[in-house]
Amino acid sequence: MSAIRTPHAASRRARGQDARAPRAGSATGAAFSPLYRQIKALILQGLDRGEWKPGEAIPSEMDLAARFQVSQGTVRKAVDELAADNILVRRQGKGTFVATHHEEQVRFRFLRLAPDNGNPSPASSRVLECRRLRAPADVARMLELRAGDSVVQVRRVLSFNDVPTILDEIWLPGTLFKGLSYERLSVYRGPMYGLFETEFGISMIRAEEKIRAVAASDADASVLGVAAGLPLLSVERVSYTYGDRPVELRRGLYITADHYYRNSLN
Amino acid sequence: MSAIRTPHAASRRARGQDARAPRAGSATGAAFSPLYRQIKALILQGLDRGEWKPGEAIPSEMDLAARFQVSQGTVRKAVDELAADNILVRRQGKGTFVATHHEEQVRFRFLRLAPDNGNPSPASSRVLECRRLRAPADVARMLELRAGDSVVQVRRVLSFNDVPTILDEIWLPGTLFKGLSYERLSVYRGPMYGLFETEFGISMIRAEEKIRAVAASDADASVLGVAAGLPLLSVERVSYTYGDRPVELRRGLYITADHYYRNSLN
DNA sequence: TAGTGGTCTAGACCACATA
DNA sequence: ATGTGGTCTAGACCACTAG
């Protein structure tokens, strides 16, 4: 019964490091951060460093609690938020795992086009081109690069039941996607974000989209096999990895004659 | 120290009522429901009954814990989920409140169209017509009514900075919106869902949208002041109130020349 | 049988709002 | 000073998985 650790000693210790400092300013907006958010940030750092890879298990809650010197409940709350963000996946009795794009379940998290009738059928991809070039100004801005930095441009067509439906133009930072080539993309089967994970260690965890209706240009119409002027859904997506770093710009044109873009408002 | 309530007595008691029964079947899919979800369901029932109205405070966590004979922590977890669903809003030091559409903050939760440049400006609504008629088959199906049931149809134009941008066609169950009229709608300022709340006691808490690109018909083009054939964003929305009951079908046509539909993928 | 996440409780203290 | 939600801890037990 000696050397009793006073209750909350751990929390006070941990908190004293980085939660006390930014307390004063109000104009700066620097906010107080509770312990479980600091733990969340530490776990995110581990994921960013690649300490645990997509599909792998992270340490148990007890282990993490011991490692960070906090209670299991505090770790639990941090992991709860990461699971709510779809960054971690909990499996009762087995452990907590890093989310991966190599799962049927997750396939339609970033592919919002659904068929009017019937069940979602698997998409097949045909790569049109893959080349490295200097980033145009608008692309550089959205990827937070400098104009002229190296980027990879991929163009491809997605088909459902062999019907071309989506024309994608994808821009990626050249430094992050060194070995990406037309051959590598053509051989690959499965979701592109799965390839990015395993080959380049880039995990897409969030994206913002801007959606418009546009008329098909002659060139786009010819690739998609539709009449020029047909209304198409224009979807401009910026995808982010850990730390809210943009790592992909994707411009898609969707034929919405037999499909629709689904969305839920909560 | 006498008459000590055994630990977990409350949970066993509450659980015994409805969580024990559906335990056996697996083909039925009837799932085990933890206490906090039962509490969540009870709070939802209270909201559905109108026990607490939008904008009002619900009882404190301690009060709810006493009422339902569970610990504060269990109530907390139930309220946490309702807050995550945007059904309740927590305010530290003040209480927990029923979410309402009468708030600037919430204005853009169901209005996803944002301007290309500048800040979102308030929308002004011009009502074209409001009439009661028999539900067409497709409308009846989506509102879970019988074909021929009474419905209210509203058509209106939303403008930003006096520029017509959205043409809405709205269908509502006639029995739920008895006093709704052209006059009432024309006089009202503010979000339509706010009117539905205060005048008809209908809270919209969730919606599903199907989005397409279409060409403007002659009639629609003339109302919106654009050329026929212009690509427009077609947004078909079904809105739900408590208990996942559909209470609105809304078909919108958006001009996306100077605006875009924003969406986040998590 | 052991280890994992899932649930529930109890109590302490902090932060914020209001009277 | 009081009451609200917010955080953190500690410990018990349940449910699921796997060796």
XYZ file of N, CA, C and O (backbone and C1' of nucleotides) in Angstrom, chain D residues 2-15:
98
model
P -24.345 25.997 -2.565
O -24.922 25.665 -4.011
C -25.991 26.461 -4.523
C -26.244 26.092 -5.974
C -26.222 24.591 -6.255
O -27.443 24.235 -6.880
C -24.910 25.761 -7.840
P -27.816 22.653 -7.000
O -27.776 22.464 -8.575
C -28.472 23.389 -9.403
C -27.995 23.238 -10.829
C -27.814 21.776 -11.257
O -28.411 21.567 -12.533
C -25.867 23.003 -11.720
P -28.562 20.102 -13.137
O -27.728 20.153 -14.485
C -28.087 21.085 -15.514
C -26.898 21.294 -16.414
C -26.263 20.018 -16.933
O -26.887 19.599 -18.122
C -24.613 21.621 -16.275
P -26.592 18.123 -18.657
O -25.183 18.283 -19.370
C -25.078 19.039 -20.554
C -23.629 19.370 -20.830
C -22.801 18.228 -21.436
O -21.864 18.798 -22.330
C -21.809 18.917 -19.434
P -20.743 17.860 -23.036
O -19.475 18.007 -22.080
C -18.547 19.075 -22.288
C -17.160 18.657 -21.845
C -16.694 17.325 -22.452
O -15.323 17.451 -22.845
C -16.614 17.203 -20.100
P -14.544 16.172 -23.390
O -13.770 15.669 -22.098
C -12.831 16.555 -21.481
C -12.167 15.865 -20.327
C -11.446 14.561 -20.657
O -10.093 14.718 -20.274
C -12.762 14.333 -18.696
P -8.989 13.682 -20.745
O -8.945 12.643 -19.542
C -8.454 13.075 -18.270
C -8.720 11.997 -17.244
C -8.344 10.576 -17.673
O -7.076 10.247 -17.096
C -10.361 10.697 -16.368
P -6.466 8.787 -17.249
O -7.093 8.032 -16.003
C -7.047 8.664 -14.726
C -7.824 7.859 -13.726
C -7.527 6.354 -13.755
O -6.926 5.976 -12.530
C -9.872 6.788 -13.651
P -6.107 4.593 -12.434
O -7.222 3.620 -11.831
C -7.948 3.999 -10.674
C -9.025 2.965 -10.408
C -8.604 1.543 -10.784
O -8.643 0.728 -9.621
C -10.753 2.086 -11.679
P -8.180 -0.800 -9.689
O -9.570 -1.583 -9.808
C -10.655 -1.193 -8.989
C -11.914 -1.885 -9.467
C -11.693 -3.338 -9.931
O -12.702 -4.155 -9.371
C -12.849 -2.146 -11.559
P -12.441 -5.739 -9.229
O -13.797 -6.311 -9.821
C -15.041 -5.830 -9.314
C -16.081 -5.953 -10.401
C -16.112 -7.346 -11.047
O -17.264 -8.050 -10.587
C -16.282 -5.549 -12.657
P -17.348 -9.606 -10.842
O -18.106 -9.680 -12.245
C -19.339 -8.997 -12.430
C -19.609 -8.868 -13.908
C -19.544 -10.192 -14.684
O -20.820 -10.454 -15.243
C -18.447 -8.425 -15.836
P -21.086 -11.787 -16.049
O -21.210 -11.250 -17.547
C -22.032 -10.124 -17.827
C -21.979 -9.795 -19.316
C -22.078 -11.019 -20.228
O -22.929 -10.712 -21.315
C -20.093 -9.836 -20.695
P -23.275 -11.816 -22.401
O -22.222 -11.500 -23.546
C -22.413 -10.356 -24.373
C -21.487 -10.441 -25.564
C -21.565 -11.751 -26.344
O -21.472 -11.422 -27.719
C -19.360 -11.410 -25.600
